[in-house]
JSON list of C-alpha atoms in Angstrom, two decimals:
[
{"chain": "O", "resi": 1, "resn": "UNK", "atom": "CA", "xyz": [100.90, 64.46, 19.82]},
{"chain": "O", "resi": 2, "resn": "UNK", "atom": "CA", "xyz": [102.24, 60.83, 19.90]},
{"chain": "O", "resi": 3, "resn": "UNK", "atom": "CA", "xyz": [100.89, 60.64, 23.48]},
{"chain": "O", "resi": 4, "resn": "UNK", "atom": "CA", "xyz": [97.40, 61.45, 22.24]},
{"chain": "O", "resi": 5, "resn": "UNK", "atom": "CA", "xyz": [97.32, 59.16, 19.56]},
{"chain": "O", "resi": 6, "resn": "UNK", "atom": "CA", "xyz": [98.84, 56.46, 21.90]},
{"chain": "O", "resi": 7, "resn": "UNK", "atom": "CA", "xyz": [96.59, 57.23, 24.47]},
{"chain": "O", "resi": 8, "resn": "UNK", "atom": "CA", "xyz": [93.26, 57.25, 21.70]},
{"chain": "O", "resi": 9, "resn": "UNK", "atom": "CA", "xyz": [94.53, 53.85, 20.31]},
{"chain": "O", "resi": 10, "resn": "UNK", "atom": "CA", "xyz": [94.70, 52.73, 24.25]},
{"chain": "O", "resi": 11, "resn": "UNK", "atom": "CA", "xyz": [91.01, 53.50, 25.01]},
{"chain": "O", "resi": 12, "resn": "UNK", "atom": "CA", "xyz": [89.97, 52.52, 21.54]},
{"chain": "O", "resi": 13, "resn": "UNK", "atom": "CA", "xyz": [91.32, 48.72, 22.78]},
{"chain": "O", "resi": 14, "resn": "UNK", "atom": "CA", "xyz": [89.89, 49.01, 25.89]},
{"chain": "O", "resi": 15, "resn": "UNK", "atom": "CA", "xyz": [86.33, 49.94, 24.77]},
{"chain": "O", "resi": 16, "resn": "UNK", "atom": "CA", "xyz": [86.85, 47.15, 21.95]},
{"chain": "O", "resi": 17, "resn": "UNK", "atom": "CA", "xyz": [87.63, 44.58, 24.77]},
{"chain": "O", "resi": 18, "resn": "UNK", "atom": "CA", "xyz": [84.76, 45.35, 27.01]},
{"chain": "O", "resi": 19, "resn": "UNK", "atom": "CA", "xyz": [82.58, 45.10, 23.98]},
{"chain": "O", "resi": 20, "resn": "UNK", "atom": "CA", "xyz": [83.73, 41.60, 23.13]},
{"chain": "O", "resi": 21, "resn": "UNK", "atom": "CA", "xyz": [83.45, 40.83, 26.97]},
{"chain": "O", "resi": 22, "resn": "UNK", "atom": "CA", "xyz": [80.23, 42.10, 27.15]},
{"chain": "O", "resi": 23, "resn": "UNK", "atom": "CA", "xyz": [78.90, 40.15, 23.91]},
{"chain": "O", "resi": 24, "resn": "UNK", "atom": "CA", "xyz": [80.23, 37.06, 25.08]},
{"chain": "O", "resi": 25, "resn": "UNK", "atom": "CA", "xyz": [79.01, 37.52, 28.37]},
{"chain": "O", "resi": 26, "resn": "UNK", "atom": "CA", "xyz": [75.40, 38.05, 26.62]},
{"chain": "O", "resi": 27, "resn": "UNK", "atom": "CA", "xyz": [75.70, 34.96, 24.28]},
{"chain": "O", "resi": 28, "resn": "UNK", "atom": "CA", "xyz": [76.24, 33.35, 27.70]},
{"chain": "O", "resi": 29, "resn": "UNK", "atom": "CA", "xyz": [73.52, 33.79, 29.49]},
{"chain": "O", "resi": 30, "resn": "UNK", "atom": "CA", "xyz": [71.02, 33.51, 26.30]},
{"chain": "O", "resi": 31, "resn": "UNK", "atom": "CA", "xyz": [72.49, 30.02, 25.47]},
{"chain": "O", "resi": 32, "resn": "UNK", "atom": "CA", "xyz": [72.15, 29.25, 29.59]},
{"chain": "O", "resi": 33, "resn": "UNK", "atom": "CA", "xyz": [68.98, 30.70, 29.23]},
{"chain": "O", "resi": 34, "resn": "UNK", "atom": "CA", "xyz": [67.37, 28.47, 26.56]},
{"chain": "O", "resi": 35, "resn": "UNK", "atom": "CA", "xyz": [69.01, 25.47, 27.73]},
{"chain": "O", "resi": 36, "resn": "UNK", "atom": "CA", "xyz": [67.32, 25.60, 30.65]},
{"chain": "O", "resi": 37, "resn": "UNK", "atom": "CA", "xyz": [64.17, 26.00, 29.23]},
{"chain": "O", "resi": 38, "resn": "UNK", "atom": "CA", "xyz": [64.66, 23.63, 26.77]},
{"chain": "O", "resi": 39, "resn": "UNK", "atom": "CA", "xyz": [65.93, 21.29, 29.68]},
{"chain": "O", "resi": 40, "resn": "UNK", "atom": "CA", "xyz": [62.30, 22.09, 31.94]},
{"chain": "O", "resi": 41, "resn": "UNK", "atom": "CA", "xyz": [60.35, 21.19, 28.41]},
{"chain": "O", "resi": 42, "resn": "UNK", "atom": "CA", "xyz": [61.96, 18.30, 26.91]},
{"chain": "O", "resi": 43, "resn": "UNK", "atom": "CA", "xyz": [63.83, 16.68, 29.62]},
{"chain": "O", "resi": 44, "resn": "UNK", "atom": "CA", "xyz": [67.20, 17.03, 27.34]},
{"chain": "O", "resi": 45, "resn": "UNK", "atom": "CA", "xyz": [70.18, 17.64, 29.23]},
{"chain": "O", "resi": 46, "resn": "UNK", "atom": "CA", "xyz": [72.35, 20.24, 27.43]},
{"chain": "O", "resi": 47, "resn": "UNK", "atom": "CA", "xyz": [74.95, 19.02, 26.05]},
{"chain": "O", "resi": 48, "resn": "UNK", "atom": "CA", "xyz": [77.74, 21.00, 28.10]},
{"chain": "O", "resi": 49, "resn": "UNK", "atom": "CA", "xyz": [76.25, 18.82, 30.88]},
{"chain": "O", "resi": 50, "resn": "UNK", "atom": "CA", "xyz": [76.31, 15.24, 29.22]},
{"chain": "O", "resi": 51, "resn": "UNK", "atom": "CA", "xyz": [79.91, 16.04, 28.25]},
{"chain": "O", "resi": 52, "resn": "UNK", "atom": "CA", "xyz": [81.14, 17.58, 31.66]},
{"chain": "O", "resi": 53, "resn": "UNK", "atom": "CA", "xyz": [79.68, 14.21, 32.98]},
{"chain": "O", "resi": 54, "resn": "UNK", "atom": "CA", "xyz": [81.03, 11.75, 30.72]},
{"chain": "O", "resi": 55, "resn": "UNK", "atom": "CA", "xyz": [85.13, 13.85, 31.51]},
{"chain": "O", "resi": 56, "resn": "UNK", "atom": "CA", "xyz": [84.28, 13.50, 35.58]},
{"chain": "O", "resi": 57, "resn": "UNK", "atom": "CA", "xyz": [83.20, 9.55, 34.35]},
{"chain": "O", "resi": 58, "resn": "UNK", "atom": "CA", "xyz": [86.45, 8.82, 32.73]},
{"chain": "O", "resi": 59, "resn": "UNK", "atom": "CA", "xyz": [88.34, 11.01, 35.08]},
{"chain": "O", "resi": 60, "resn": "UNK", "atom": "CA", "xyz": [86.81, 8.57, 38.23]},
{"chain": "O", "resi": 61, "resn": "UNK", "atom": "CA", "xyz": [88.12, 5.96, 35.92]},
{"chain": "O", "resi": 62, "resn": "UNK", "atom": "CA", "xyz": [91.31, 6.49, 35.34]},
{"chain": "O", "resi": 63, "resn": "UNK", "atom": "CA", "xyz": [91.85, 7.33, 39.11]},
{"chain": "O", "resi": 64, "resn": "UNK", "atom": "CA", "xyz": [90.69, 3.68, 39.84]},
{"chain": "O", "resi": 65, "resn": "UNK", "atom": "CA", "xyz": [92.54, 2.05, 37.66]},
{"chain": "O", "resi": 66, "resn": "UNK", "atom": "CA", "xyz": [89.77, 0.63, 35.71]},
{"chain": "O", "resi": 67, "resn": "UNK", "atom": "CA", "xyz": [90.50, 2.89, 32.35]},
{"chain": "O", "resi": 68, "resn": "UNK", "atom": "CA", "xyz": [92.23, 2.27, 29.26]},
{"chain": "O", "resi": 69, "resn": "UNK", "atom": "CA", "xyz": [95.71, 2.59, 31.65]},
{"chain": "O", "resi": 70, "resn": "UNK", "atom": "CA", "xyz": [95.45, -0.61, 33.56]},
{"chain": "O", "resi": 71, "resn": "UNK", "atom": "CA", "xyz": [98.68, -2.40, 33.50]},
{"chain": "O", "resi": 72, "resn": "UNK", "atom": "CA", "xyz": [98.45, -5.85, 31.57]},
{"chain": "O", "resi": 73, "resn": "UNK", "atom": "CA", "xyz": [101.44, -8.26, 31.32]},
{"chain": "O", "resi": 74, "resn": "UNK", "atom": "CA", "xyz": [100.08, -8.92, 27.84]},
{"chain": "O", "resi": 75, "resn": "UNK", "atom": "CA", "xyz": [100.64, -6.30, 24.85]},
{"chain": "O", "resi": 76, "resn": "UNK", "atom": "CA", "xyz": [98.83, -6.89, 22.02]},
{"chain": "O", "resi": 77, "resn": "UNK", "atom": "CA", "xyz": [99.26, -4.50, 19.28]},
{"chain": "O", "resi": 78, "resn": "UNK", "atom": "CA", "xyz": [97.45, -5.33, 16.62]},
{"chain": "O", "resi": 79, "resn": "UNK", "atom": "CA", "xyz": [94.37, -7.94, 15.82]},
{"chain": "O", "resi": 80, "resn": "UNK", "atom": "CA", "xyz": [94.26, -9.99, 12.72]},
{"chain": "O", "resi": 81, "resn": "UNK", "atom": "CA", "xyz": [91.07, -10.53, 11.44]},
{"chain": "O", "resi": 82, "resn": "UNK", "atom": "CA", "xyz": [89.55, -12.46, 8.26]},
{"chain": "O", "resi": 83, "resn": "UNK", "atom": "CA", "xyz": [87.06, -10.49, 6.04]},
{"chain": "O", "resi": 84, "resn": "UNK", "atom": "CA", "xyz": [84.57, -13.05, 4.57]},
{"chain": "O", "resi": 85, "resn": "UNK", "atom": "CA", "xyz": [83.49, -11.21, 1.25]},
{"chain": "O", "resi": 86, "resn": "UNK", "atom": "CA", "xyz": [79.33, -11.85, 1.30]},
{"chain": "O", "resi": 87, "resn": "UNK", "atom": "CA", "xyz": [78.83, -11.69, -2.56]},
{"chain": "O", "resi": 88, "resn": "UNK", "atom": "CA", "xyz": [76.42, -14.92, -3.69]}
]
């Protein structure tokens, strides 16, 4: 009996986890779906492709040295700055 019931629970997952795959999988290709057709109308990139381009941007960056690592002989941790209060 224990086998059952291990077996049921089993199957039960497995037909729970295909579910979820499948729904995903379905929200997927809607959201692909309208982006692209919101991308033909509008001329909007989605914004899964502005960000995937601006990580390969910094990514080229950083590989050339020209990023936020650059070596500097010159540390300069903080900036001191006077606030001029504008009240007449």
């Amino acid at each position: 009996m224990a086998f059952l019931t291990r077996l049921l629970f089993a199957l039960l997952g497995v037909a729970f986890a295909l579910l979820f795959t499948l729904g995903v999988l379905c929200w997927l290709v809607l959201y692909v779906a309208f982006a692209s057709a919101r991308w033909l109308v509008t001329g909007q990139k989605p914004q899964v492709v502005l960000m995937w381009q601006q990580i390969q941007a910094l990514r080229k960056d950083m590989q050339s040295g020209r990023g936020s690592s650059a070596k500097s002989d010159v540390i300069e941790d903080v900036v001191v700055r006077e606030i001029h209060d504008k009240r007449d």
